[in-house]
Structure formats: structure tokens, C-alpha cells
Amino acid sequence: MLNEKLYSYYKSKLPDLEKLYSKLDQANITEYTGPYFIQCWEENYKSAKVKLMIIGQETDGWYGGHVKSEEDLRELLKKYEDQKLGQGSSAAFWKAADYISRKLNGSCNLNYVQNTVNKFGLVKVAGKPEQAILDGEDEYVNVLAKEIEILKPDACIFLSGPEYDDDIGRKIPDVKFQPLLEGGDSRKLALLKSSQLPECSYRTYHPKYGNINHDSYYQYLDEIIAHIQKKKNPSEKKSEKKKSSWWKILLIVLAVVILILLFLLLFRSCNNKGQPALEQNNVVENIVVNDNDNSLIEKAEETVQKESVVTSETSTEPVNSAGKISVKPGDTYTRIAQREYGDGNLWPLIYAANADLRTDPDALEKDDQLILPALTKDNTVLAQAYLKAYQAYKKQGKWYRSILALAAGEKVSPGLLKSLEDKVPSSDLIEAKSAFMLK
């Protein structure tokens, strides 16, 4: 999982961040924000025609506190996710990123990754922080190349401007800037070459330039888009390779099917020489026909009763329902659980009862009609509910939110994590226990 890999990497950098903070404190430098750590919407990103990383300069007023613990790290990553790639924003950067994504992928449904060259910025204003901060970042938190290695984008587009080329060079030491167009100016439009960058890597002006020269700026973006489309990304090449060999795969599948059919025919033939297979597999029909054999009928009824007991014991449906509620503006499962039960940590109980309505725990909409299950202390029912919430987040690539769902379950019902040991990877259980201890 990509987000899980990013989280583990950032977690390993916490001691280095502490060294950077200490160095800046000693120099009495306090006016800075960061670091800008990233996540992706995995399902959307992986399914995009072109996996994009769009990279700006640095952030302004991003995160004022120090990131010293795993709890701080989770809060930082949640802040990145909550901004949702600037959806609805009128800022020049997000408009340009949206334009690129729509041109290459047909939509902008959280299917690209946004990043920055410098991970630290100024407080409340745009611009580079002082050199001591940039030097400290390069020494302790130089993570851009590793982020690219983990996410493996098909294309990296630096919307940072030529004045940030030296900054890019500090993050990607072997990078070379050359004109994208024959006889062109690399300051306006550059093709980047590096062993740490994908083949399709570019740099042009920051989108604020487009506020002054809109037509020429978007012509630069169109040149980049056309170059990517011409080059084709690695995933398309793999697709073409698969198409060229489809007939080989078909032949293999047909051969396997024929072998299976031959085996089944041989097996049936062998069975017909001894006791007929139908006599072994049609006990119920035999019981119905032979009304005089009471012992068989009693055994059949006993079997049905046992199956009914198992079904009722393993059912995850709430025994009683407290009724239905209508979703209000701004409602989340957590807010509803806090309002109705007095404990926001019980939100997976409501989600599990309504998962058929919306599989995404974060996708409630106004006027949705939700089943409100009755409160229960049954650990089996609770475990199933928190497991369902964990699995929903995991499927969407929201790894750290899946961990927090498990941690909430442990808080509500101590020992719940232990009951899920055979259903949840041990690494996730360890992280959930750690998150529970931090809460």
C-alpha cells in the first residue's frame, strides 16, 4: 500500500526532524511552517491513465506545530487529505493542476498527487524561508526523491519556475535541465533528466505567471501535456504488451479448461463403477422419498436446526434497532455517534449498519436515511462493525484512518484488537495499539 509505505518512511524521519528543530531552536529561528508530507487517494491514483505528481514551490502557513510523535504525524497527514487537492479553490496553482489532470485523465477526481519542492515555508505568507531552514531541510529531511520512488508517478510536473531550479538540484542532485522544444528556452519550458525522475518530467513557470500571461502560460502546459501523450506512460506500454500476447493467454486458459474437463469425466467414470455419486450427494431427496425411515428424517431435522443456530450466532445485524435518522448538513458518522450515543468512537456501529447505502465512511450526504442500531456490549457485534470500517478505509487506501478505526474500537471495547488477530495483519494491529496508547 502506497500510503502505508509513505507513513512508514515519514515515521523513520521523526528523529531527523527532532534534530532539525533543535538546530533551528539553537539559532533562535522560529518563523517557519512544515513539513509538507503527502498522501494519495490510492484507488483513484493507481487507476488514472497517467499517474501524475504536480509539484509546487513550498507551502505558506501549512502546519505551525512541530511533528515529534506518531500522533503529530497522523494529524499532519490528515490535514493533507482534508484539503482534497484544493477542490473548489480559486487559487492559480489548483486551477493549473486541475487543468493538467483533466486533459490527461479526463477528470480530476483526486487522481493525482500534489507535492512541493521545499517542505518548509514561511508563516502566513508565500515565499522561501531563510537559507538556514533550507539547509537544515536538505541535511535532515530531504525526502522528495524517496516520495517519487515510493509513488512511481508516470510524470512529474514542477510548476515552480526557473528560480527554484537550484532547490530542485539539491533534492535531485543529478538533475539536468534542457529545453523541451527544439530551439526553445529552458527557463520557460524545461525537460528534466535524472535517474531519480520518470522519463516524463518537466518544469515551467509557477501558475501565478498565468495570472499575468494566461494564454502563453496555458500554451506551456499544453506543450507538456502533448509531450506526455506522445511519449505514453509506462502503464500504457504494459497494456499494449498484454494486448499483443492475448492469444497466448487464451490458448493456455483453453488448455487448462480442457484438462479439467477430462479429469472430471475420468473421475465420474470411476465413481459410476462403484456407489453412484448421486446417492452420496442427494440425502435430502432420499429422505423425502422414504417416508418410512424416521431416523433419517430426524437426523435431517437435527442438521437444519444446527445450521439455524450457527446462522443466528454469526449474524452481524443488530438485534434491535433504535429507528432511523436523517443526516444533517455537516454530519459525519463520528458526530452522529457522539450525538446519539454520547461517544463518537462508536461511529463504526452506525457505519456497519448502513454500509450498503455508502461504502465510503466519509461519504455521507445531507438527507441520507440511516439505520441507528441499538447500543450493544456484544464484543462479537462490535468487532464485526470495527472490522468493516477498517476494511472500508483499507480498500480506499486510507491506511492511517483504518488504523484509527481499530484504535477507536479498542477504546470502546478493551480486548477487541485481540479478537481480530486472525482477520487483521499483525503490523496493523501493532500500529492500532500504538495509536490507542496515544489517544
C-alpha positions as a printed Julia matrix, in Angstrom:
439×3 Matrix{Float64}:
   0.0     0.0     0.0
   1.45    3.34   -1.08
   0.18    5.42    1.85
   1.4     2.79    4.29
   4.87    2.98    2.74
   4.86    6.78    2.91
   3.76    6.69    6.55
   6.49    4.2     7.49
   9.11    6.35    5.74
   7.96    9.57    7.4
   7.87    7.76   10.73
  11.53    6.81   10.26
  12.34   10.52    9.73
  10.93   11.66   13.1
  14.36   11.52   14.83
  15.86   13.6    12.0
  13.04   16.13   12.31
  13.84   16.43   16.01
  17.46   17.21   15.13
  16.34   19.89   12.68
  14.03   21.51   15.23
  16.83   21.5    17.8
  19.28   23.1    15.37
  16.81   25.85   14.43
  15.93   26.48   18.09
  19.6    26.93   18.92
  19.83   29.52   16.14
  16.66   31.2    17.51
  14.81   30.58   14.21
  11.07   30.12   14.79
   9.29   31.72   11.82
   8.62   28.7     9.58
   5.95   26.08    8.89
   6.11   22.47    7.75
   6.98   19.81    6.89
   4.72   19.21    3.89
   4.26   15.43    3.91
   1.92   13.86    1.34
  -0.59   11.06    0.79
  -2.56    9.84   -2.21
  -6.03    8.54   -2.92
  -4.67    5.14   -3.92
  -7.56    3.67   -5.89
  -8.01    6.83   -7.97
  -4.26    7.38   -8.39
  -3.49    3.81   -9.47
  -6.39    3.68  -11.94
  -5.5     7.0   -13.6
  -4.4     6.79  -17.23
  -1.35    8.87  -16.31
  -0.16    8.79  -12.69
   0.73   12.44  -12.04
   2.79   14.22   -9.41
   2.36   18.01   -9.69
   4.96   19.88   -7.66
   4.81   23.49   -6.46
   7.35   25.7    -4.67
   6.6    25.44   -0.96
   3.61   25.92    1.25
   2.67   29.04    3.18
   1.18   28.75    6.65
   0.81   24.97    6.36
   1.46   23.44    9.77
   2.7    25.54   12.66
   3.49   22.85   15.21
   6.47   20.54   15.49
   5.97   16.98   14.26
   7.57   14.96   17.04
   5.32   11.94   17.52
   3.27    9.47   15.53
   0.15   11.28   16.68
   1.53   14.54   15.24
   2.37   12.71   12.02
  -1.15   11.32   11.66
  -2.6    14.78   12.25
  -0.3    16.23    9.58
  -1.27   13.59    7.01
  -4.95   14.06    7.78
  -4.53   17.78    7.09
  -3.13   16.95    3.65
  -6.04   14.63    2.91
  -8.65   17.12    4.16
  -7.54   19.78    1.67
  -8.68   17.39   -1.14
  -6.28   18.81   -3.72
  -7.82   22.27   -3.47
 -11.24   21.23   -4.79
 -13.37   24.34   -5.17
 -10.38   26.65   -4.69
  -9.84   29.65   -6.96
  -6.07   29.68   -6.36
  -3.96   29.76   -9.54
  -1.96   26.63   -8.59
  -5.02   24.41   -8.08
  -6.6    25.68  -11.3
  -3.5    24.74  -13.28
  -3.23   21.32  -11.6
  -6.91   20.66  -12.29
  -6.42   21.62  -15.94
  -3.5    19.22  -16.38
  -5.32   16.34  -14.7
  -8.47   16.79  -16.77
  -6.52   16.99  -20.02
  -4.51   13.82  -19.33
  -7.01   11.73  -17.38
 -10.39   13.1   -18.41
 -11.29   14.12  -14.87
  -9.9    15.48  -11.62
 -11.36   13.09   -9.06
  -8.45   13.09   -6.57
  -6.39   11.08   -9.06
  -3.04   12.88   -8.83
  -0.53   13.73   -6.1
   0.4    17.31   -5.22
   3.81   17.97   -3.72
   6.28   20.81   -3.06
   9.97   21.27   -3.83
  10.72   22.68   -0.37
   8.97   21.05    2.57
   9.15   24.13    4.81
   7.73   27.59    4.17
   7.02   30.94    5.81
   4.25   31.68    8.29
   1.04   33.07    6.7
   2.82   34.3     3.56
   4.24   32.75    0.4
   7.96   32.55   -0.35
  11.11   30.7     0.62
  12.1    30.51    4.26
  15.56   31.7     5.25
  18.57   29.77    3.99
  19.33   28.13    7.36
  15.94   26.38    7.21
  16.5    25.21    3.63
  19.97   23.94    4.54
  18.57   22.11    7.55
  15.86   20.53    5.41
  18.46   19.33    2.89
  20.53   17.83    5.7
  17.79   16.13    7.71
  14.5    15.92    5.75
  15.45   15.62    2.07
  12.54   13.33    1.17
  11.38   14.31   -2.34
  13.37   11.62   -4.19
  12.09    8.91   -1.82
   8.49   10.07   -2.25
   8.88    9.75   -6.01
  10.44    6.31   -5.6
   7.5     5.11   -3.48
   4.69    6.58   -5.62
   6.32    5.83   -9.0
   4.48    8.54  -10.99
   4.43    8.34  -14.78
   5.05   12.08  -14.96
   6.42   14.78  -12.63
   5.48   18.37  -13.46
   7.3    21.08  -11.49
   5.21   24.28  -11.51
   7.95   26.05   -9.59
   9.62   28.41  -12.07
  13.32   28.66  -13.03
  14.23   30.44   -9.78
  13.66   27.12   -7.97
  15.96   25.06  -10.23
  18.74   25.2    -7.62
  16.3    23.94   -4.99
  15.32   21.05   -7.26
  19.02   20.34   -7.78
  19.54   19.99   -4.03
  16.72   17.44   -3.83
  17.65   15.61   -7.07
  21.47   16.03   -7.35
  21.9    14.54  -10.84
  19.06   16.51  -12.47
  19.71   18.22  -15.83
  17.5    20.93  -17.37
  17.19   21.07  -21.15
  14.73   22.82  -23.48
  11.6    20.77  -24.08
  11.16   22.22  -27.55
  13.92   22.33  -30.16
  15.46   25.8   -30.07
  13.29   26.68  -27.08
  14.14   28.45  -23.83
  14.64   26.08  -20.88
  13.71   28.89  -18.46
  10.19   28.86  -19.88
   9.79   25.16  -20.54
  12.3    22.51  -19.48
  12.58   18.74  -19.79
  14.23   17.28  -16.67
  16.61   14.32  -16.9
  17.58   12.32  -13.81
  17.93    8.72  -12.67
  15.53    9.58   -9.84
  12.79   11.07  -12.03
  10.39    9.45  -14.53
  11.08    9.9   -18.25
   8.27   12.45  -18.43
   9.49   15.18  -16.06
   9.11   18.91  -16.74
   9.46   22.37  -15.23
   7.68   25.56  -16.19
   6.63   28.79  -14.5
   4.55   28.91  -11.34
   0.81   29.3   -12.11
   0.85   32.87  -10.75
   2.6    33.71  -14.02
  -0.62   32.61  -15.7
  -2.5    35.36  -13.9
  -0.43   37.84  -15.91
   0.05   35.93  -19.19
  -2.81   33.44  -19.18
  -2.73   32.38  -22.85
   1.03   31.86  -23.1
   1.15   30.04  -19.75
  -1.52   27.54  -20.7
   0.27   27.04  -24.03
   3.26   25.85  -21.98
   1.0    23.46  -20.1
  -0.44   22.18  -23.4
   3.09   21.51  -24.69
   3.82   19.42  -21.59
   0.53   17.55  -21.92
   1.17   16.84  -25.61
   4.68   15.57  -24.85
   3.35   13.16  -22.2
   0.65   11.9   -24.55
   3.22   11.38  -27.29
   5.69    9.56  -25.07
   2.99    7.4   -23.5
   3.35    6.36  -19.91
   4.75    3.01  -18.73
   1.34    1.65  -17.8
   0.12    2.09  -21.4
   3.17    0.27  -22.75
   2.46   -2.65  -20.42
  -1.16   -2.63  -21.61
  -0.09   -2.79  -25.26
   2.29   -5.62  -24.47
  -0.54   -7.54  -22.8
  -2.82   -7.0   -25.81
  -0.16   -8.29  -28.21
   0.04  -11.59  -26.34
  -3.68  -12.09  -25.56
  -3.93  -15.09  -27.82
  -1.17  -16.9   -25.92
  -3.05  -16.41  -22.66
  -6.27  -17.6   -24.3
  -4.61  -20.8   -25.51
  -3.25  -21.51  -22.02
  -6.68  -20.94  -20.46
  -8.34  -23.23  -23.02
  -5.77  -25.94  -22.39
  -6.35  -25.75  -18.64
 -10.14  -25.92  -19.11
  -9.81  -29.0   -21.36
  -7.59  -30.75  -18.82
 -10.08  -30.02  -16.03
 -12.98  -31.38  -18.1
 -11.04  -34.54  -18.93
 -10.23  -35.05  -15.26
 -13.88  -34.6   -14.25
 -15.05  -37.08  -16.89
 -12.49  -39.62  -15.7
 -13.48  -39.09  -12.05
 -17.19  -39.54  -12.86
 -16.47  -42.68  -14.79
 -14.62  -44.15  -11.82
 -17.46  -43.25   -9.45
 -20.05  -44.94  -11.67
 -18.21  -48.24  -11.3
 -18.78  -48.18   -7.52
 -21.51  -46.5    -5.44
 -23.33  -43.85   -7.52
 -22.3   -40.32   -6.66
 -25.93  -39.16   -6.59
 -26.65  -41.47   -3.68
 -23.93  -39.72   -1.68
 -24.91  -36.16   -2.53
 -28.71  -36.28   -2.53
 -29.5   -37.29    1.07
 -32.37  -34.83    1.42
 -34.15  -36.18   -1.69
 -33.71  -39.71   -0.4
 -35.25  -38.72    2.95
 -38.29  -37.15    1.29
 -38.94  -40.18   -0.85
 -38.52  -42.71    2.01
 -41.22  -41.58    4.47
 -40.89  -44.79    6.49
 -37.28  -44.13    7.56
 -37.92  -41.92   10.62
 -34.32  -42.0    11.8
 -33.09  -40.29    8.63
 -35.81  -37.65    8.87
 -34.85  -36.92   12.49
 -31.18  -36.57   11.51
 -32.08  -34.19    8.69
 -34.2   -32.04   11.02
 -31.37  -32.02   13.57
 -28.93  -30.86   10.88
 -31.25  -28.0     9.83
 -31.64  -26.92   13.47
 -27.85  -26.86   13.96
 -27.39  -24.77   10.8
 -30.04  -22.31   12.02
 -28.2   -21.91   15.32
 -24.87  -21.23   13.58
 -26.52  -18.66   11.3
 -28.06  -16.75   14.19
 -24.84  -16.8    16.21
 -22.68  -15.42   13.4
 -25.12  -12.74   12.2
 -23.74   -9.2    12.44
 -27.16   -7.5    12.11
 -28.2    -5.55   15.24
 -30.68   -7.44   17.37
 -32.8    -4.35   17.95
 -32.95   -1.1    16.06
 -33.47    2.27   17.67
 -35.0     3.52   14.43
 -33.82    5.71   11.56
 -32.27    9.16   11.45
 -31.79   11.71    8.71
 -28.3    13.08    8.01
 -27.97   16.79    8.73
 -25.61   19.25    6.98
 -22.07   18.77    8.3
 -22.87   15.37    9.82
 -20.27   12.61    9.93
 -20.59    9.18   11.48
 -18.48   10.39   14.39
 -20.72   13.4    15.05
 -23.85   11.26   14.81
 -22.42    8.7    17.25
 -21.47   11.49   19.68
 -24.96   12.99   19.43
 -26.94    9.76   19.63
 -24.74    7.59   21.84
 -22.64   10.14   23.7
 -19.41    8.63   22.33
 -18.01    9.45   18.89
 -15.82    6.34   18.99
 -18.95    4.21   18.41
 -19.34    5.5    14.84
 -18.42    2.13   13.18
 -21.55    0.59   14.76
 -23.68    3.01   12.71
 -21.49    2.68    9.62
 -21.7    -1.15    9.64
 -25.48   -1.0     9.74
 -25.5     1.34    6.71
 -22.54    0.12    4.64
 -24.89   -0.98    1.86
 -26.0     2.64    1.47
 -22.49    4.1     1.12
 -19.33    2.03    1.25
 -17.13    5.08    1.96
 -17.3     6.04    5.66
 -16.5     9.64    4.68
 -19.21    9.98    2.0
 -22.37   10.85    3.93
 -24.7    13.28    2.21
 -27.47   15.53    3.54
 -30.84   13.77    3.95
 -29.35   10.24    3.79
 -31.63    7.96    5.84
 -29.53    5.91    8.25
 -30.42    2.92   10.4
 -29.49    3.7    14.0
 -28.71    0.36   15.67
 -29.31   -0.15   19.36
 -26.25    0.07   21.59
 -24.72   -3.29   22.37
 -21.97   -4.66   24.6
 -21.69   -7.83   22.49
 -17.97   -7.93   21.61
 -18.66  -10.08   18.53
 -21.04   -7.5    17.06
 -18.68   -4.65   17.93
 -15.67   -6.45   16.46
 -17.52   -7.04   13.18
 -18.51   -3.36   12.99
 -14.98   -2.03   13.59
 -13.55   -4.64   11.21
 -15.94   -3.47    8.48
 -14.88    0.17    8.99
 -11.2    -0.84    8.95
 -11.65   -2.83    5.73
 -13.55    0.01    4.02
 -10.75    2.51    4.69
  -8.09   -0.05    3.78
  -9.74   -0.72    0.42
  -9.73    3.02   -0.37
  -6.05    3.36    0.5
  -6.75    5.47    3.61
  -4.4     3.37    5.7
  -3.91    5.62    8.71
  -7.68    6.15    9.01
  -8.15    2.37    9.02
  -5.68    2.23   11.94
  -7.59    4.93   13.83
 -10.84    2.97   13.35
  -9.27   -0.04   15.05
  -7.88    2.14   17.84
 -11.36    3.57   18.48
 -12.68    0.0    18.78
 -10.09   -0.86   21.44
 -11.1     2.23   23.41
 -14.78    1.26   23.3
 -14.22   -2.45   23.98
 -10.82   -3.32   25.52
  -9.59   -6.6    24.08
 -11.31   -6.01   20.72
  -7.98   -5.91   18.86
  -7.06   -9.33   20.23
 -10.3   -10.78   18.88
  -9.32   -9.59   15.37
  -5.86  -11.19   15.31
  -6.94  -13.72   12.67
  -8.55  -11.07   10.45
  -6.15   -8.08   10.57
  -2.41   -8.11    9.68
  -0.23   -8.07   12.78
   1.58   -4.92   11.59
  -1.74   -3.02   11.51
  -2.71   -4.33   14.96
   0.61   -3.08   16.34
   0.03    0.37   14.82
  -3.55    0.41   16.16
  -2.35   -0.45   19.67
   0.22    2.34   19.42
  -2.46    4.8    18.27
  -4.73    3.65   21.13
  -1.98    4.37   23.67
  -1.53    7.87   22.2
  -5.22    8.75   22.39
